Structure formats: C-alpha cells, structure tokens
C-alpha cells in the first residue's frame, strides 16, 4: 500500500510478500513456512488520529486515508507470541512476522503491517 514510511524491508522483500497467504487458527497463525504459536491476543479500537500519531514520525507518515480506510476508528488485533524470526525476513533484521498485528478494515479485509510496510489482505 502506498505510504511514506521508513521500513526495514527492501523492495524485493516487500514484493515477495505480495500474493502470499496468512492462515489464522485459534492458537496459532502461519505465514509461508513460519508457524507461530499464540499465547493470546488483544483487541482494541484505534482512532485515525491515534493511529497516525503512533505510526508516523522520524521521516515516516502513514494514516487511515493513505491506507484506504474511510472509518474514523477500526479494530486493531495484536497476537501475542514468543519471538520468532521468519527465514524470509531475517536478512532484513526484522523480528516482525506478517500477520501478528492487523487492522480490521472490513468483514473480509485486514491491513497487515510488516516492519512499517503495509499490505491489504482479503479472505477468499
């Protein structure tokens, strides 16, 4: 998704995420070959202004408008889990796993943040 952010993924790593699948289960989630066991999750509503303040600064700017979110607030879900490094992302130094924190844009659409790079994912 088009944003003005400073992330730790280069364009090749970001492009490799496009078209991949994230699978969620009650006790885990999976992206490519990385299975992550969950120790629970937290859910909260986040407003547009709070999101922009929390995710912008130091040369980065992202807000709901840039992510295509028309609502004034959305549900944010964060999955708690032990530290796991994805082999596909470990060269970037990222400890983030795709899917561990999402914004619920709609009933079948989430926004996934991976190291300050944003992707839209749709349920099929």
CSV table of C-alpha atoms in Angstrom, one decimal:
chain,number,residue,atom,x,y,z
A,1,UNK,CA,0.0,0.0,0.0
A,2,UNK,CA,1.4,3.5,-0.8
A,3,UNK,CA,2.7,5.2,2.3
A,4,UNK,CA,5.6,7.5,3.2
A,5,UNK,CA,7.3,5.2,5.8
A,6,UNK,CA,10.8,4.2,6.7
A,7,UNK,CA,10.7,0.4,7.0
A,8,UNK,CA,13.3,-2.3,7.3
A,9,UNK,CA,12.1,-4.3,4.2
A,10,UNK,CA,13.7,-3.5,0.8
A,11,UNK,CA,11.5,-3.5,-2.3
A,12,UNK,CA,12.4,-7.2,-3.2
A,13,UNK,CA,11.4,-8.4,0.3
A,14,UNK,CA,8.2,-6.4,0.2
A,15,UNK,CA,7.3,-7.7,-3.2
A,16,UNK,CA,7.9,-11.3,-2.0
A,17,UNK,CA,5.1,-10.8,0.5
A,18,UNK,CA,2.5,-9.9,-2.2
A,19,UNK,CA,0.2,-12.8,-3.1
A,20,UNK,CA,1.2,-14.9,-0.1
A,21,UNK,CA,-1.2,-16.4,2.4
A,22,UNK,CA,-1.7,-15.9,6.1
A,23,UNK,CA,-3.7,-18.6,7.9
A,24,UNK,CA,-5.2,-17.9,11.4
A,25,UNK,CA,-6.3,-20.5,13.9
A,26,UNK,CA,-7.5,-20.2,17.5
A,27,UNK,CA,-4.0,-20.9,18.9
A,28,UNK,CA,-1.6,-20.0,16.1
A,29,UNK,CA,-1.0,-18.4,12.7
A,30,UNK,CA,1.0,-19.3,9.7
A,31,UNK,CA,2.8,-17.4,7.0
A,32,UNK,CA,4.7,-19.4,4.4
A,33,UNK,CA,6.8,-21.9,6.3
A,34,UNK,CA,6.7,-20.0,9.6
A,35,UNK,CA,4.2,-21.3,12.2
A,36,UNK,CA,3.7,-19.1,15.2
A,37,UNK,CA,2.0,-20.4,18.4
A,38,UNK,CA,-0.1,-17.7,20.1
A,39,UNK,CA,-0.2,-17.0,23.8
A,40,UNK,CA,-3.4,-14.9,23.3
A,41,UNK,CA,-4.4,-11.8,21.6
A,42,UNK,CA,-5.5,-8.3,22.4
A,43,UNK,CA,-8.2,-6.3,20.6
A,44,UNK,CA,-8.8,-2.6,20.8
A,45,UNK,CA,-10.4,0.2,18.8
A,46,UNK,CA,-7.9,2.7,17.4
A,47,UNK,CA,-8.9,6.1,16.0
A,48,UNK,CA,-7.5,7.7,12.9
A,49,UNK,CA,-5.6,10.4,14.9
A,50,UNK,CA,-4.1,8.0,17.4
A,51,UNK,CA,-3.0,5.6,14.6
A,52,UNK,CA,-1.3,8.5,12.7
A,53,UNK,CA,0.5,9.7,15.8
A,54,UNK,CA,1.6,6.2,16.8
A,55,UNK,CA,2.9,5.3,13.3
A,56,UNK,CA,4.3,8.5,12.0
A,57,UNK,CA,7.5,10.4,12.8
A,58,UNK,CA,11.2,10.2,12.1
A,59,UNK,CA,10.6,10.6,8.4
A,60,UNK,CA,7.6,8.3,8.2
A,61,UNK,CA,3.9,9.3,7.6
A,62,UNK,CA,1.0,6.9,7.5
A,63,UNK,CA,-2.7,7.5,8.2
A,64,UNK,CA,-6.0,5.9,7.6
A,65,UNK,CA,-6.5,7.9,4.4
A,66,UNK,CA,-3.2,6.6,2.9
A,67,UNK,CA,-4.3,3.0,3.8
A,68,UNK,CA,-7.7,3.5,2.2
A,69,UNK,CA,-9.6,3.3,5.5
A,70,UNK,CA,-12.7,5.6,5.4
A,71,UNK,CA,-13.8,4.9,9.0
A,72,UNK,CA,-12.8,7.2,11.9
A,73,UNK,CA,-11.8,4.1,14.0
A,74,UNK,CA,-11.1,0.5,13.3
A,75,UNK,CA,-10.4,-2.7,15.4
A,76,UNK,CA,-6.8,-3.5,15.9
A,77,UNK,CA,-5.8,-7.1,16.8
A,78,UNK,CA,-2.4,-8.0,18.1
A,79,UNK,CA,-1.4,-11.6,18.5
A,80,UNK,CA,0.9,-12.3,21.4
A,81,UNK,CA,3.6,-14.9,20.8
A,82,UNK,CA,7.2,-15.8,21.6
A,83,UNK,CA,9.9,-14.2,19.5
A,84,UNK,CA,10.1,-16.0,16.1
A,85,UNK,CA,12.1,-14.9,13.1
A,86,UNK,CA,10.8,-15.7,9.7
A,87,UNK,CA,13.6,-17.1,7.5
A,88,UNK,CA,12.3,-15.0,4.6
A,89,UNK,CA,12.6,-11.8,6.6
A,90,UNK,CA,15.6,-12.5,8.8
A,91,UNK,CA,18.0,-10.8,6.4
A,92,UNK,CA,16.2,-7.5,7.0
A,93,UNK,CA,16.8,-7.8,10.7
A,94,UNK,CA,13.1,-7.8,11.2
A,95,UNK,CA,11.7,-9.7,14.2
A,96,UNK,CA,8.2,-9.0,12.9
A,97,UNK,CA,6.1,-11.7,11.4
A,98,UNK,CA,3.4,-10.9,8.8
A,99,UNK,CA,0.0,-11.1,10.5
A,100,UNK,CA,0.9,-10.5,14.1
A,101,UNK,CA,-0.7,-7.1,14.2
A,102,UNK,CA,-3.6,-6.2,11.9
A,103,UNK,CA,-6.2,-3.5,11.4
A,104,UNK,CA,-9.7,-4.8,10.5
A,105,UNK,CA,-10.8,-2.8,7.5
A,106,UNK,CA,-13.9,-4.8,6.8
A,107,UNK,CA,-15.5,-8.2,7.4
A,108,UNK,CA,-13.2,-9.8,4.8
A,109,UNK,CA,-10.3,-7.3,4.7
A,110,UNK,CA,-7.4,-6.6,7.0
A,111,UNK,CA,-4.4,-4.3,6.8
A,112,UNK,CA,-1.2,-6.1,7.7
A,113,UNK,CA,1.9,-4.2,9.0
A,114,UNK,CA,5.3,-5.8,8.5
A,115,UNK,CA,8.1,-3.6,9.6
A,116,UNK,CA,6.3,-0.4,8.7
A,117,UNK,CA,5.3,-1.7,5.3
A,118,UNK,CA,1.6,-2.1,4.9
A,119,UNK,CA,-0.4,-4.7,2.9
A,120,UNK,CA,-4.1,-5.4,2.3
A,121,UNK,CA,-5.2,-9.0,2.8
A,122,UNK,CA,-8.5,-10.4,1.8
A,123,UNK,CA,-10.3,-13.5,2.9
A,124,UNK,CA,-11.1,-15.8,0.0
